[in-house]
Coordinates of C-alpha atoms and ligand atoms in Angstrom, one line a residue:
M34 CA 5.1 8.8 -26.3
S35 CA 5.4 8.6 -22.5
V36 CA 5.6 5.2 -20.8
G37 CA 2.6 4.1 -18.6
V38 CA 3.6 3.3 -15.0
A39 CA 1.3 1.4 -12.6
I40 CA 2.3 2.1 -8.9
L41 CA 1.1 -0.7 -6.5
G42 CA 1.3 0.7 -3.0
S43 CA 1.4 4.2 -4.1
T44 CA 0.6 5.5 -0.6
G45 CA 3.6 3.9 1.0
S46 CA 7.2 4.9 1.3
I47 CA 8.3 3.4 -2.0
G48 CA 5.0 4.6 -3.7
C49 CA 5.5 8.2 -2.6
S50 CA 9.2 8.2 -3.6
T51 CA 8.2 6.8 -7.0
L52 CA 5.7 9.7 -7.4
Q53 CA 8.5 12.2 -6.5
V54 CA 10.8 10.7 -9.1
L55 CA 8.1 10.8 -11.8
A56 CA 7.3 14.4 -10.9
R57 CA 10.7 15.3 -12.4
Q58 CA 10.3 12.9 -15.4
R59 CA 6.9 13.9 -16.7
E60 CA 7.9 14.0 -20.3
R61 CA 9.1 10.3 -20.1
F62 CA 6.5 8.7 -17.9
R63 CA 2.9 8.9 -17.2
V64 CA 1.0 7.4 -14.2
A65 CA -1.5 4.9 -15.6
A66 CA -2.6 3.3 -12.4
L67 CA -2.4 3.7 -8.6
T68 CA -3.4 1.3 -5.8
A69 CA -3.4 1.3 -2.1
H70 CA -4.6 -0.9 0.7
S71 CA -6.8 1.4 2.9
N72 CA -5.3 4.9 2.8
A73 CA -8.2 6.3 0.7
D74 CA -7.5 10.0 1.5
L75 CA -3.9 9.9 0.2
L76 CA -4.8 7.7 -2.8
E77 CA -7.5 10.3 -3.7
Q78 CA -5.1 13.2 -3.5
Q79 CA -2.6 11.3 -5.6
A80 CA -5.3 10.5 -8.2
A81 CA -6.4 14.1 -8.3
E82 CA -2.9 15.2 -9.1
W83 CA -1.9 12.4 -11.6
R84 CA -5.2 11.5 -13.2
P85 CA -4.4 7.9 -13.8
S86 CA -6.9 5.8 -15.9
Y87 CA -7.2 3.3 -13.1
V88 CA -7.3 3.6 -9.2
G89 CA -7.7 0.7 -6.9
L90 CA -8.3 0.6 -3.2
V91 CA -8.2 -2.9 -1.7
N92 CA -10.1 -2.2 1.4
S93 CA -11.7 1.1 2.4
G94 CA -11.7 0.1 6.1
K95 CA -15.3 1.4 6.1
S96 CA -18.4 -0.7 6.1
E97 CA -20.3 0.8 3.3
A98 CA -20.2 -1.5 0.2
G99 CA -18.4 -0.6 -3.0
R100 CA -15.6 1.5 -1.6
G101 CA -12.9 -1.2 -1.6
K102 CA -12.4 -3.2 -4.8
G103 CA -10.7 -6.2 -3.1
A104 CA -7.2 -7.7 -3.8
E105 CA -8.3 -8.3 -7.5
C106 CA -7.6 -4.6 -8.1
L107 CA -3.9 -5.2 -7.9
V108 CA -3.8 -7.7 -10.7
E109 CA -6.2 -5.4 -12.8
A110 CA -3.8 -2.4 -12.3
A111 CA -0.8 -4.5 -13.1
T112 CA -2.0 -6.0 -16.4
R113 CA -3.7 -3.0 -18.0
A114 CA -2.9 -2.4 -21.7
D115 CA -1.8 1.2 -21.0
V116 CA 0.8 0.0 -18.4
A117 CA 4.3 -0.9 -19.5
I118 CA 6.0 -0.8 -16.1
V119 CA 4.6 -1.9 -12.8
V120 CA 6.3 -0.6 -9.7
N121 CA 5.5 -3.0 -7.0
G122 CA 5.7 -1.2 -3.6
I123 CA 3.3 -3.4 -1.7
V124 CA 4.6 -4.7 1.6
G125 CA 4.6 -8.5 2.2
A126 CA 3.1 -11.6 0.6
A127 CA 0.1 -9.6 -0.7
G128 CA 2.2 -8.4 -3.6
L129 CA 2.9 -11.9 -5.1
E130 CA -0.1 -12.5 -7.4
A131 CA 0.2 -9.0 -9.1
T132 CA 3.9 -9.6 -9.8
L133 CA 3.1 -12.9 -11.3
A134 CA 0.3 -11.5 -13.4
A135 CA 2.4 -8.6 -14.6
L136 CA 5.3 -10.7 -15.6
R137 CA 3.0 -13.2 -17.4
A138 CA 1.5 -10.2 -19.3
G139 CA 5.0 -9.2 -20.5
K140 CA 5.4 -6.1 -18.3
R141 CA 8.6 -4.7 -16.7
V142 CA 8.2 -5.1 -12.8
A143 CA 10.3 -2.6 -10.9
L144 CA 10.3 -4.8 -7.7
A145 CA 10.5 -3.3 -4.3
N146 CA 8.2 -6.1 -2.9
K147 CA 11.1 -8.6 -2.2
E148 CA 8.8 -10.8 -0.2
A149 CA 7.2 -12.1 -3.4
L150 CA 10.5 -13.2 -4.9
V151 CA 11.5 -14.7 -1.6
M152 CA 8.3 -16.8 -1.1
A153 CA 8.1 -17.8 -4.8
G154 CA 11.3 -17.2 -6.5
E155 CA 11.0 -20.2 -8.8
L156 CA 7.5 -19.2 -9.9
V157 CA 8.3 -15.5 -10.3
T158 CA 11.3 -16.1 -12.5
R159 CA 9.4 -18.7 -14.5
A160 CA 6.5 -16.2 -15.0
A161 CA 9.1 -13.7 -16.4
R162 CA 10.6 -16.2 -18.8
E163 CA 7.3 -17.6 -20.0
G164 CA 5.5 -14.3 -20.3
G165 CA 8.3 -12.2 -21.6
G166 CA 8.2 -9.9 -18.6
E167 CA 11.2 -8.5 -16.8
I168 CA 12.1 -8.1 -13.1
V169 CA 14.2 -5.1 -12.4
P170 CA 15.1 -4.6 -8.7
V171 CA 14.2 -1.5 -6.8
D172 CA 16.1 -2.6 -3.6
S173 CA 19.2 -0.3 -3.4
E174 CA 21.6 -3.2 -2.9
H175 CA 20.2 -5.2 -5.9
S176 CA 20.0 -2.0 -8.1
A177 CA 23.7 -1.5 -7.2
V178 CA 24.5 -5.0 -8.4
L179 CA 22.6 -4.5 -11.6
Q180 CA 24.3 -1.2 -12.2
C181 CA 27.7 -2.9 -11.8
I182 CA 27.0 -5.9 -14.0
T183 CA 25.0 -4.3 -16.8
G184 CA 26.8 -5.0 -20.0
R185 CA 28.8 -8.0 -18.6
R186 CA 28.2 -11.7 -19.3
P187 CA 26.7 -13.7 -16.4
T188 CA 29.7 -16.0 -16.5
E189 CA 32.0 -13.1 -15.5
L190 CA 30.2 -12.7 -12.2
E191 CA 31.9 -14.5 -9.2
R192 CA 30.5 -13.1 -5.9
L193 CA 28.3 -10.4 -4.4
I194 CA 28.8 -8.6 -1.1
L195 CA 25.6 -6.9 -0.1
T196 CA 25.9 -4.2 2.6
A197 CA 23.6 -3.9 5.7
S198 CA 23.5 -0.8 7.9
G199 CA 23.2 -3.0 10.9
G200 CA 20.1 -1.2 12.1
P201 CA 19.6 0.7 15.3
F202 CA 20.9 -2.1 17.6
R203 CA 24.4 -2.6 16.1
T204 CA 26.2 -1.5 19.2
W205 CA 23.8 -3.1 21.7
T206 CA 24.2 -6.2 23.7
P207 CA 22.1 -9.3 22.6
E208 CA 20.3 -9.2 26.0
R209 CA 19.3 -5.5 25.6
V210 CA 18.2 -6.1 22.0
A211 CA 15.9 -8.9 23.0
G212 CA 13.8 -6.4 25.1
A213 CA 13.9 -3.4 22.6
T214 CA 10.7 -1.5 22.3
V215 CA 8.8 -0.7 19.0
E216 CA 9.9 3.0 19.2
E217 CA 13.6 1.9 19.4
A218 CA 13.2 -0.7 16.6
L219 CA 11.6 2.0 14.3
R220 CA 14.5 4.4 14.8
H221 CA 16.5 3.4 11.8
P222 CA 20.0 5.2 11.6
T223 CA 20.2 5.8 7.9
W224 CA 16.9 5.0 6.0
R225 CA 13.3 6.4 6.3
M226 CA 11.0 3.5 5.3
G227 CA 7.8 1.7 6.1
K228 CA 7.4 0.0 9.6
K229 CA 7.8 -3.6 8.5
I230 CA 11.0 -3.1 6.6
T231 CA 12.3 -0.9 9.4
V232 CA 11.8 -3.8 11.9
D233 CA 13.3 -6.3 9.4
S234 CA 16.3 -4.1 9.2
A235 CA 16.7 -4.1 13.0
T236 CA 16.6 -8.0 13.0
L237 CA 18.5 -8.2 9.8
V238 CA 15.7 -10.4 8.4
N239 CA 15.7 -7.9 5.6
K240 CA 19.2 -8.8 4.7
A241 CA 18.3 -12.5 4.7
L242 CA 15.4 -11.7 2.4
E243 CA 17.8 -9.8 0.2
V244 CA 20.2 -12.7 0.0
I245 CA 17.3 -14.9 -1.3
E246 CA 16.3 -12.1 -3.6
A247 CA 19.8 -11.8 -5.1
H248 CA 20.0 -15.5 -5.6
F249 CA 16.9 -15.5 -7.8
L250 CA 17.7 -12.2 -9.5
F251 CA 21.3 -13.0 -10.4
A252 CA 21.2 -16.8 -10.5
L253 CA 24.1 -17.1 -8.0
P254 CA 24.5 -20.0 -5.5
Y255 CA 23.9 -18.9 -1.9
P256 CA 27.6 -19.1 -0.8
A257 CA 28.4 -16.5 -3.5
V258 CA 26.1 -14.0 -1.9
E259 CA 27.8 -12.5 1.1
V260 CA 26.8 -9.7 3.6
V261 CA 28.9 -7.1 5.4
V262 CA 27.7 -4.5 8.0
H263 CA 28.4 -1.0 6.7
P264 CA 26.8 1.5 9.1
Q265 CA 27.1 4.6 6.8
S266 CA 24.9 3.0 4.0
V267 CA 27.1 4.7 1.3
V268 CA 28.4 1.6 -0.5
H269 CA 25.2 -0.3 -1.6
A270 CA 26.9 -3.5 -2.8
F271 CA 30.2 -4.9 -4.1
V272 CA 30.4 -7.1 -7.1
E273 CA 33.4 -9.4 -7.6
F274 CA 34.2 -10.7 -11.1
V275 CA 36.1 -13.8 -12.1
D276 CA 39.4 -11.9 -12.6
G277 CA 39.2 -10.7 -9.0
S278 CA 38.2 -7.2 -9.9
V279 CA 35.6 -5.6 -7.6
L280 CA 33.2 -2.8 -8.5
A281 CA 30.9 -1.0 -6.0
Q282 CA 28.1 1.4 -6.4
V283 CA 28.0 4.3 -4.0
G284 CA 25.7 7.1 -3.1
F285 CA 23.9 8.8 -0.2
P286 CA 21.0 6.7 1.0
T287 CA 18.0 7.4 -1.0
M288 CA 15.5 5.3 -2.9
E289 CA 14.9 7.8 -5.7
L290 CA 17.9 6.8 -7.6
P291 CA 17.3 3.0 -7.6
I292 CA 13.6 3.7 -8.4
L293 CA 14.6 5.9 -11.5
Y294 CA 17.1 3.3 -12.5
A295 CA 14.5 0.5 -12.4
L296 CA 12.3 2.5 -14.7
T297 CA 15.1 3.4 -17.2
H298 CA 17.5 0.5 -17.1
P299 CA 19.7 0.0 -19.0
E300 CA 19.6 3.7 -19.9
R301 CA 20.5 6.5 -17.6
V302 CA 18.6 9.7 -17.9
P303 CA 19.4 13.2 -16.4
D304 CA 17.8 13.9 -13.0
A305 CA 18.4 17.5 -12.0
G306 CA 16.8 16.8 -8.6
A307 CA 19.1 14.0 -7.5
R308 CA 21.3 14.7 -4.5
R309 CA 24.8 14.7 -5.8
F310 CA 27.6 12.6 -4.2
D311 CA 30.3 14.2 -2.1
P312 CA 33.0 11.9 -0.8
V313 CA 34.2 14.4 1.9
A314 CA 30.6 14.6 3.2
A315 CA 30.3 10.9 3.1
G316 CA 33.3 10.8 5.6
S317 CA 34.9 7.5 6.8
L318 CA 33.4 4.3 5.5
T319 CA 33.7 1.2 7.7
F320 CA 32.8 -2.4 7.2
E321 CA 32.2 -5.2 9.9
P322 CA 31.2 -8.8 9.8
V323 CA 27.6 -9.7 10.7
R324 CA 27.5 -10.9 14.4
P325 CA 25.3 -14.0 14.6
D326 CA 24.6 -13.5 18.3
L327 CA 23.2 -10.0 17.6
Y328 CA 21.1 -11.0 14.6
P329 CA 19.9 -14.7 15.1
A330 CA 17.0 -14.2 12.6
Y331 CA 19.6 -13.5 9.8
G332 CA 21.1 -16.9 10.3
L333 CA 17.7 -18.5 10.3
G334 CA 17.0 -16.9 6.9
R335 CA 20.2 -18.1 5.4
A336 CA 19.4 -21.6 6.7
A337 CA 16.0 -21.5 5.1
A338 CA 17.6 -20.3 1.9
A339 CA 20.0 -23.2 2.0
A340 CA 17.1 -25.7 2.7
G341 CA 15.4 -24.3 -0.4
G342 CA 12.0 -25.4 -1.7
T343 CA 9.2 -24.0 0.4
A344 CA 11.5 -23.0 3.4
P345 CA 12.0 -19.4 2.3
A346 CA 8.2 -19.0 2.0
A347 CA 7.8 -20.4 5.6
F348 CA 10.6 -18.0 6.8
N349 CA 8.9 -15.1 5.2
A350 CA 5.4 -15.9 6.5
A351 CA 6.7 -16.5 10.1
N352 CA 8.5 -13.2 10.1
E353 CA 5.5 -11.2 8.7
V354 CA 3.3 -12.5 11.5
A355 CA 6.0 -12.0 14.2
V356 CA 6.7 -8.4 13.0
E357 CA 2.9 -7.6 13.1
L358 CA 2.6 -9.0 16.6
F359 CA 5.7 -7.0 17.7
L360 CA 4.4 -3.8 16.2
E361 CA 1.1 -4.4 17.9
G362 CA 3.0 -4.6 21.3
R363 CA 2.0 -8.2 21.8
I364 CA 5.4 -9.8 21.7
R365 CA 8.9 -8.7 22.7
F366 CA 11.5 -8.0 20.0
G367 CA 13.5 -11.2 20.9
R368 CA 10.3 -13.3 20.2
I369 CA 10.5 -12.5 16.5
A370 CA 13.6 -14.7 15.9
E371 CA 12.3 -17.3 18.4
T372 CA 9.0 -17.5 16.4
I373 CA 10.7 -17.8 13.1
A374 CA 13.0 -20.6 14.6
R375 CA 9.9 -22.6 15.9
V376 CA 8.2 -22.4 12.6
L377 CA 11.2 -23.4 10.6
D378 CA 11.8 -26.3 13.1
A379 CA 8.3 -27.6 12.3
H380 CA 8.4 -27.0 8.6
R381 CA 9.3 -29.8 6.2
P382 CA 10.4 -28.1 3.0
G383 CA 8.6 -29.3 -0.2
D384 CA 8.6 -28.4 -3.8
A385 CA 7.9 -24.6 -4.4
G386 CA 7.1 -25.1 -8.1
S387 CA 3.4 -24.4 -7.8
L388 CA 1.4 -21.3 -6.5
A389 CA -0.9 -23.7 -4.5
A390 CA 2.2 -25.2 -2.7
V391 CA 3.6 -21.8 -1.9
L392 CA 0.2 -20.4 -0.7
A393 CA -0.4 -23.5 1.4
T394 CA 3.1 -23.1 3.0
D395 CA 2.4 -19.5 3.6
A396 CA -1.0 -20.1 5.4
E397 CA 0.4 -23.0 7.5
A398 CA 3.5 -21.0 8.6
R399 CA 1.3 -18.1 9.6
R400 CA -0.9 -20.4 11.7
L401 CA 2.1 -22.0 13.3
A402 CA 3.7 -18.5 13.9
R403 CA 0.7 -17.1 15.7
E404 CA 0.6 -20.3 17.9
A405 CA 4.4 -20.1 18.5
A406 CA 4.6 -16.4 19.2
C407 CA 1.9 -16.3 21.8
S408 CA 2.5 -19.6 23.7
Ligands
NAP25 N1 10.8 2.0 2.0 C1 11.9 1.6 1.5 O1 12.9 2.6 1.4 C2 12.2 0.3 0.8 C3 13.5 0.0 0.3 C4 13.7 -1.2 -0.3 C5 12.7 -2.1 -0.4 N2 11.5 -1.8 0.1 C6 10.4 -2.8 0.0 O2 9.3 -2.2 -0.6 C7 8.1 -2.8 -0.1 C8 7.2 -1.6 0.4 O3 7.9 -1.0 1.5 P1 7.5 0.4 2.1 O4 8.5 0.8 3.1 O5 7.1 1.4 1.0 O6 6.1 0.0 2.9 P2 4.9 0.9 3.4 O7 5.4 2.3 3.6 O8 4.3 0.3 4.6 O9 3.9 0.9 2.2 C9 3.2 -0.2 1.8 C10 2.2 0.0 0.7 O10 1.6 -1.2 0.4 C11 0.1 -1.1 0.5 N3 -0.3 -2.2 1.1 C12 -0.1 -2.7 2.4 N4 -0.7 -4.0 2.6 C13 -1.3 -4.2 1.4 C14 -2.1 -5.3 0.9 N5 -2.4 -6.4 1.8 N6 -2.6 -5.2 -0.3 C15 -2.4 -4.2 -1.1 N7 -1.6 -3.2 -0.8 C16 -1.1 -3.1 0.5 C17 0.0 0.2 1.5 O11 -1.3 0.7 1.4 P3 -1.9 1.7 2.6 O12 -1.0 2.9 2.7 O13 -3.2 2.0 2.1 O14 -1.9 0.9 3.8 C18 1.2 1.1 1.0 O15 0.7 1.8 -0.1 C19 8.5 -3.8 1.0 O16 8.5 -5.1 0.3 C20 9.9 -3.4 1.3 O17 10.7 -4.4 1.8 C21 11.2 -0.6 0.8

């Protein structure tokens, strides 16, 4: 019997890569549900090819009634009886409620939507514990960690070092970076991804989000989650064990392997279509410390992580608003970090143990960010 997979955000970069992976695994998996936000044309094409039992479009973008099903369709898709695995490829806070619902319903969530775990790590991990669901990371760095630690006891784990490409501005001066254009920020050197995460990679906010994600996924204190800049994106993470031994997972940058592994973990299955690794083609591998002057938003994210409670939710919301304004051409690149800093200055971290508290923080941080960004 094939395993039913729901893909939330099937029209995005992760969603499309997931369908490419599934096209080579048709005997193991079947697409049971697909959702998108507003790209009705691509969603229709995907539905025609994969014939899922459920298709949900949040917002058709057209005025006629009945085309969009609203955000409820995400929870519906994620909790269906014929779905065992939910690939959450939604971008931003919009993915949170479906992740919670899927975990409470005992599903495996192959989680690309890191923002959900950042804003509500406590709630998400509790939903998994209580509902019997399981969170398996899709992010390549966290997949690398999982691949290195599978079969080991948690007490054997000492430290993680996540790698960051450094984005397109790694060799720029901070002054030049502050005035970077949208086109320049979207020119990622090693990965092809959606616009929001590409900008997050240029600010290194993405890596701060990943540090918080790793803290919740692997139950490690923040000082034990380090980051190093590795421009070739070949080593995805290092894992240090208590005896000082270090394992790393390597491969050419592609999301297809971490997606497949999230579906099959702890098993590995043959994938004839996977690009094979070649150390000579990979060339020299280099590693550099993160430069705080070049990536001020990364430090802000780490500070929010250390503050804990609702601070990561405020950090995430402020960043989402600032990135949106930057992509719309309304603020300069340097303003993203400035906006986050102003929101975090104003935020008094509270308890993040309830959905109401997290959503209230999210809404307030968004309001403050809009005010701060444009003033
Ligand atoms: N791309 C990568 O290689 C990569 C790697 C690691 C982690 N991730 C993470 O994966 C997530 C998705 O990234 P992506 O690059 O695939 O983004 P993307 O290309 O922008 O795709 C986002 C998907 O989510 C849907 N969506 C957007 N807003 C939504 C909303 N409010 N409600 C419901 N659905 C919504 C979009 O639908 P429409 O197409 O209809 O707008 C689209 O299907 C992010 O959290 C990102 O950090 C991505």
